[in-house]
Coordinates of C-alpha atoms and ligand atoms in Angstrom, one line a residue:
M22 CA 154.7 264.9 179.7
T23 CA 152.3 265.1 182.4
G24 CA 150.4 267.9 181.8
K25 CA 150.5 268.7 178.1
L26 CA 148.7 265.9 176.9
G27 CA 147.2 264.1 179.5
K28 CA 149.4 260.9 179.0
C29 CA 152.5 259.9 181.0
M30 CA 154.9 258.3 179.1
T31 CA 156.9 257.2 181.4
L32 CA 161.0 255.6 181.1
D33 CA 159.5 252.1 182.0
R34 CA 156.4 252.5 180.3
F35 CA 158.6 253.7 177.0
L36 CA 161.1 250.8 177.5
A37 CA 158.0 248.0 177.7
Q38 CA 156.7 249.9 174.4
C39 CA 160.4 249.4 172.9
Q40 CA 160.7 246.0 174.2
K41 CA 157.4 245.0 172.3
K42 CA 159.0 246.0 169.3
H43 CA 161.8 243.4 169.6
P44 CA 160.1 240.0 170.7
Q45 CA 163.5 238.3 171.3
A46 CA 164.1 240.7 173.9
S47 CA 164.6 239.4 177.1
G48 CA 164.0 242.4 179.5
E49 CA 167.5 242.4 180.8
L50 CA 168.7 245.4 179.4
T51 CA 165.4 247.3 180.4
R52 CA 166.4 246.6 184.4
V53 CA 169.8 247.5 183.8
L54 CA 168.7 251.5 182.5
M55 CA 165.7 251.3 185.4
Q56 CA 168.2 250.7 187.9
L57 CA 170.1 253.3 185.9
S58 CA 167.8 255.9 186.6
T59 CA 167.3 254.9 190.3
V60 CA 170.8 256.0 190.7
A61 CA 170.0 259.3 188.5
K62 CA 167.3 260.3 191.1
I63 CA 169.8 259.1 194.1
I64 CA 172.6 261.4 193.2
A65 CA 170.3 264.1 191.7
S66 CA 168.6 264.2 195.6
Y67 CA 172.3 264.5 196.9
A68 CA 173.4 267.5 194.3
R69 CA 170.4 269.3 195.3
R70 CA 171.0 269.1 199.0
A71 CA 174.7 268.9 199.1
A72 CA 174.9 272.0 200.7
L73 CA 171.9 271.3 203.3
L74 CA 173.8 267.6 204.0
G75 CA 177.8 269.1 204.6
I76 CA 178.6 266.7 201.4
K77 CA 180.5 269.4 199.3
G78 CA 184.1 269.5 199.5
L79 CA 186.9 267.4 199.2
T80 CA 187.3 263.7 200.5
G81 CA 190.9 264.2 201.3
K82 CA 191.8 261.4 198.8
T83 CA 193.1 261.3 195.1
N84 CA 191.6 258.6 192.6
V85 CA 193.4 256.6 190.2
Q86 CA 193.8 259.8 188.0
G87 CA 195.4 261.4 190.6
E88 CA 192.4 263.8 190.9
A89 CA 191.1 265.7 194.3
V90 CA 187.8 263.3 195.0
E91 CA 184.7 265.4 196.3
K92 CA 182.6 263.5 198.7
L93 CA 180.0 263.6 196.0
D94 CA 182.1 262.0 193.9
R95 CA 182.5 259.2 196.0
L96 CA 178.8 258.9 197.1
S97 CA 177.6 258.8 193.4
N98 CA 180.2 255.8 192.7
D99 CA 178.7 254.3 195.9
A100 CA 175.3 254.3 194.5
F101 CA 176.2 252.6 191.2
I102 CA 177.9 250.1 192.5
E103 CA 174.9 249.6 195.5
A104 CA 172.5 249.7 192.5
F105 CA 174.0 246.7 190.7
E106 CA 174.0 244.7 193.5
Y107 CA 170.5 244.3 192.9
V108 CA 170.8 243.2 189.4
D109 CA 172.6 240.1 189.0
I110 CA 172.9 240.4 185.3
V111 CA 175.6 243.2 185.8
G112 CA 178.8 241.1 186.6
A113 CA 181.3 244.1 186.7
I114 CA 181.8 247.5 187.3
V115 CA 184.1 250.4 185.9
S116 CA 184.7 253.7 187.3
E117 CA 186.4 257.0 186.9
E118 CA 186.8 256.9 190.3
M119 CA 188.5 252.6 191.1
K120 CA 191.4 251.7 189.7
A121 CA 190.6 248.3 188.6
P122 CA 187.0 246.7 187.3
M123 CA 184.7 245.6 190.5
L124 CA 183.6 242.1 189.9
L125 CA 179.9 241.7 191.0
H126 CA 177.7 238.8 192.2
S127 CA 181.3 236.7 192.1
G128 CA 179.7 232.9 192.0
N129 CA 176.3 233.7 190.6
G130 CA 175.8 232.6 186.8
Q131 CA 174.0 234.8 184.2
K132 CA 176.0 237.6 184.0
K133 CA 175.0 239.7 180.5
Y134 CA 176.7 243.1 181.1
V135 CA 179.5 245.4 182.4
V136 CA 178.7 248.9 182.9
L137 CA 181.0 251.6 183.2
V138 CA 180.7 255.4 184.5
D139 CA 181.9 258.1 185.3
P140 CA 179.8 258.8 188.3
L141 CA 180.1 262.6 188.7
D142 CA 181.0 264.7 185.1
G143 CA 182.3 268.0 186.2
S144 CA 182.1 267.4 190.0
S145 CA 184.7 270.8 190.6
N146 CA 181.2 272.6 189.7
L147 CA 179.4 271.2 192.7
E148 CA 181.2 274.0 195.1
V149 CA 179.5 276.9 193.5
D150 CA 176.1 274.8 192.9
C151 CA 176.4 274.1 189.3
V152 CA 175.3 272.0 186.8
T153 CA 176.9 268.2 186.8
G154 CA 176.3 264.7 185.3
S155 CA 176.7 261.0 185.0
I156 CA 177.9 259.1 182.0
F157 CA 177.2 255.6 181.5
S158 CA 178.0 252.7 179.1
I159 CA 176.8 249.1 178.7
R160 CA 178.8 246.6 177.5
N161 CA 178.6 242.6 177.1
F162 CA 180.5 241.0 179.8
G163 CA 182.6 238.6 179.5
S164 CA 184.6 238.4 182.7
A165 CA 185.7 241.3 185.0
R166 CA 189.7 240.9 183.1
Q167 CA 190.8 244.4 181.7
E168 CA 191.4 242.5 178.4
D169 CA 187.7 241.0 178.5
I170 CA 186.3 244.9 178.5
L171 CA 188.8 246.3 176.3
H172 CA 186.8 246.7 173.0
E173 CA 185.8 249.1 170.5
G174 CA 183.2 251.7 171.6
A175 CA 181.3 249.9 168.5
Q176 CA 180.7 247.3 170.6
Q177 CA 178.7 249.0 173.4
V178 CA 175.0 247.5 173.7
G179 CA 173.6 251.0 175.4
A180 CA 174.6 254.6 176.8
G181 CA 173.7 257.4 178.0
Y182 CA 173.8 260.2 180.6
I183 CA 172.4 261.7 183.2
M184 CA 171.9 265.8 183.6
Y185 CA 171.8 267.7 186.9
G186 CA 170.7 270.9 186.3
T187 CA 167.6 273.0 186.2
S188 CA 166.1 270.0 185.5
I189 CA 167.4 266.2 186.3
L190 CA 167.7 264.9 182.3
F191 CA 167.9 261.0 181.4
V192 CA 169.3 260.6 178.1
Y193 CA 170.2 257.3 176.8
S194 CA 170.3 254.9 173.3
V195 CA 170.5 251.1 173.1
G196 CA 171.1 251.7 169.4
D197 CA 167.6 252.9 168.1
G198 CA 168.0 257.0 168.3
V199 CA 168.5 259.0 171.4
H200 CA 165.1 259.6 173.8
S201 CA 165.2 261.9 176.9
F202 CA 163.4 261.9 179.9
V203 CA 162.8 264.8 182.6
L204 CA 162.4 264.0 186.1
D205 CA 159.0 265.0 187.2
E206 CA 159.6 265.3 190.8
E207 CA 155.8 265.4 191.7
I208 CA 155.7 261.6 190.9
G209 CA 158.9 260.5 191.2
E210 CA 158.8 259.3 187.9
F211 CA 161.3 260.3 184.4
V212 CA 158.9 261.3 181.9
L213 CA 159.4 261.1 178.1
D214 CA 160.7 264.6 177.0
H215 CA 162.0 264.3 173.3
E216 CA 162.0 260.8 171.7
N217 CA 164.8 260.2 168.8
I218 CA 166.7 263.8 169.3
H219 CA 168.4 264.8 166.0
M220 CA 171.7 266.8 166.3
P221 CA 171.5 269.6 163.6
D222 CA 174.1 269.1 161.0
R223 CA 175.7 271.8 161.2
G224 CA 175.2 274.6 164.7
K225 CA 176.2 277.7 166.3
I226 CA 177.8 276.5 169.7
I227 CA 181.5 276.1 169.7
S228 CA 182.4 274.8 173.4
S229 CA 186.4 274.8 174.5
N230 CA 188.4 275.6 177.2
F231 CA 190.0 278.3 175.4
G232 CA 192.1 279.6 178.2
N233 CA 194.0 276.6 177.1
R234 CA 194.1 277.9 173.1
L235 CA 197.6 278.6 173.5
R236 CA 198.6 275.1 174.8
W237 CA 196.3 273.3 172.0
A238 CA 197.9 271.1 169.6
E239 CA 198.1 273.4 166.6
P240 CA 194.9 272.0 164.5
A241 CA 193.0 272.4 167.1
R242 CA 194.1 276.0 167.3
V243 CA 193.9 276.2 163.2
F244 CA 190.5 274.9 163.0
A245 CA 189.1 277.2 166.5
D246 CA 190.4 280.4 164.6
S247 CA 188.7 279.9 161.4
L248 CA 185.5 278.7 162.5
I249 CA 185.6 282.1 164.8
R250 CA 186.3 283.9 162.0
D251 CA 183.6 283.2 159.2
S252 CA 181.6 286.0 159.1
D253 CA 178.5 284.1 157.6
H254 CA 178.3 281.5 160.3
A255 CA 178.6 283.8 163.7
Y256 CA 179.2 281.1 166.6
S257 CA 178.5 281.6 170.6
L258 CA 181.2 280.1 173.4
R259 CA 179.5 277.9 175.6
Y260 CA 182.0 276.1 178.3
S261 CA 180.1 275.1 181.5
G262 CA 183.1 272.5 183.0
A263 CA 180.7 269.8 182.6
L264 CA 180.9 267.8 179.2
V265 CA 177.3 266.6 180.1
A266 CA 176.2 269.9 180.0
D267 CA 178.0 271.5 176.8
L268 CA 176.8 268.3 174.7
H269 CA 173.4 267.9 176.3
Q270 CA 173.5 271.8 174.6
I271 CA 174.9 270.4 171.5
L272 CA 172.5 268.1 170.9
H273 CA 169.5 270.3 170.6
H274 CA 171.1 273.1 168.9
G275 CA 174.4 271.5 167.1
G276 CA 178.2 272.9 167.2
I277 CA 181.2 271.6 168.5
Y278 CA 182.6 270.6 171.8
F279 CA 186.5 270.0 172.0
Y280 CA 189.3 268.9 174.5
P281 CA 192.5 268.4 172.4
E282 CA 195.9 267.0 173.3
D283 CA 198.0 270.3 174.8
D284 CA 201.2 270.6 175.8
R285 CA 200.5 269.4 179.7
R286 CA 198.2 266.7 178.2
P287 CA 199.8 265.1 175.1
A288 CA 197.3 262.2 175.4
G289 CA 194.1 264.4 175.8
K290 CA 192.1 264.8 178.9
L291 CA 189.1 262.4 178.5
R292 CA 188.3 259.1 179.3
L293 CA 187.5 257.0 176.6
L294 CA 185.4 254.0 178.2
Y295 CA 183.7 256.3 180.0
E296 CA 183.3 259.2 178.7
C297 CA 184.3 259.4 175.0
A298 CA 182.6 256.4 173.9
P299 CA 179.1 256.4 175.3
L300 CA 178.7 260.3 174.5
A301 CA 180.0 259.3 170.9
M302 CA 177.6 256.9 170.7
I303 CA 174.8 259.1 171.7
A304 CA 176.2 261.6 169.1
E305 CA 176.2 259.2 166.3
Q306 CA 172.4 257.7 167.1
A307 CA 171.4 261.6 167.1
G308 CA 173.3 261.9 163.4
G309 CA 176.2 263.7 164.5
L310 CA 179.9 262.4 165.0
A311 CA 183.2 262.1 167.6
S312 CA 186.2 262.4 166.8
T313 CA 189.9 262.2 168.0
G314 CA 191.1 264.7 165.0
R315 CA 192.6 261.8 163.6
M316 CA 189.8 259.0 164.0
R317 CA 186.4 258.1 164.9
V318 CA 186.0 257.8 168.6
M319 CA 183.9 254.3 168.1
E320 CA 186.5 252.8 166.3
I321 CA 189.6 252.9 168.9
C322 CA 190.1 249.8 170.6
P323 CA 191.4 250.6 174.2
D324 CA 195.0 249.7 176.0
S325 CA 193.7 250.4 179.3
I326 CA 190.7 251.1 181.6
H327 CA 191.6 254.5 182.0
Q328 CA 192.9 255.5 179.0
R329 CA 192.6 259.5 178.0
I330 CA 191.8 260.7 174.1
P331 CA 192.2 263.8 172.1
F332 CA 188.1 264.3 171.9
A333 CA 185.8 266.3 169.7
I334 CA 182.0 265.6 169.7
G335 CA 179.2 267.8 167.6
S336 CA 177.5 267.9 164.3
K337 CA 179.0 266.5 161.2
Y338 CA 180.0 270.0 159.7
E339 CA 182.3 270.8 162.2
I340 CA 183.4 267.7 163.5
T341 CA 184.4 267.3 159.5
E342 CA 186.1 270.5 159.8
Y343 CA 187.8 269.5 162.5
E344 CA 189.3 266.5 161.3
K345 CA 190.0 268.5 158.1
A346 CA 192.4 270.4 159.8
Y347 CA 194.2 267.7 161.5
A348 CA 194.4 265.8 157.8
R349 CA 196.2 269.4 156.5
E350 CA 198.6 269.1 159.7
S351 CA 199.8 265.6 158.6
T352 CA 200.4 266.7 154.9
T353 CA 202.4 269.7 155.9
Ligands
LIG4 P1 185.8 266.0 186.4 O1 184.7 265.1 186.0 O2 187.1 265.5 186.8 O3 185.4 267.2 186.8 O4 186.2 267.0 184.9 C1 185.3 267.3 183.7 C2 185.6 267.1 182.8 O5 186.2 265.7 182.2 C3 184.6 267.4 181.5 O6 183.3 267.2 182.2 C4 184.7 269.1 181.3 O7 184.5 269.6 180.3 C5 186.3 269.1 181.7 O8 186.6 267.9 182.3 C6 186.5 270.4 182.0 O9 188.0 270.5 182.0 P2 188.9 271.7 182.3 O10 188.4 272.3 183.4 O11 190.2 271.5 181.9 O12 188.3 272.5 181.0

């Protein structure tokens, strides 16, 4: 970081350095990541000043998911769309806030990527000035038709998240490990914070909405009870209401976040394409796992752009135990 070593490894310098290791690289992915980092700064400034700017609260509209849209959900979505109007290699954008994929740069050639986003994860936290995030996935562009976007997570070219907390963090992977950057507001740049993050193989954090425990599918309940009963390995409960923040802790300290299917949401709550798959890529690149309980998230072929799945993500030990609980259920 700026002060620590007297050196300043900014995001653009880091990406330039990585690019040199791959002489065949065109620099196009770097352009996409840099534009995402600009969006991060814009949304961070909205989130920080939401009360002052009078942009807290609901718009009065509901989105395609049937959820109430916060003013900042809409502004964040607009910030992503605007960003990619300047990057002609991004041919389409898919967002939690939009019913269908949005085609960008119609008529221009050279489209290479589609970007999928949850513009503001945990937006209900905004009302009380708590942590929020954004999640992104970068895939190869075929067309803006849904069938050309519905591919398994293993085909993602890159993924990451932005966390708007006490610091603003930009965390990404393009398949060569997970790197995190912190916004140095004095110089207006993201500066390297952690290179090649490795998630502990077993952790101490359990993160889930225990208010739903009686509604969860049986294997999730059995798993949670057995983990909490383990007297040799004490777990701490952490749950913020923003997946990005909960995963970020687990990335560093290990453990598990899970949002299983329950009697109100038999398909689960979280969205595959712009929440689960990108975070699964981050977890796997950091040495962790992501699963529905029954299968690896990165192998699911989506059937619609807003598909939901039951989701568990975290350290190898905890996710393996979670899957064992589901496997036991199917043999009984
Ligand atoms: P929003 O992005 O719609 O605010 O939802 C947040 C979220 O998708 C995820 O970030 C949280 O972990 C989870 O939902 C919280 O859901 P519950 O309030 O049902 O626990």
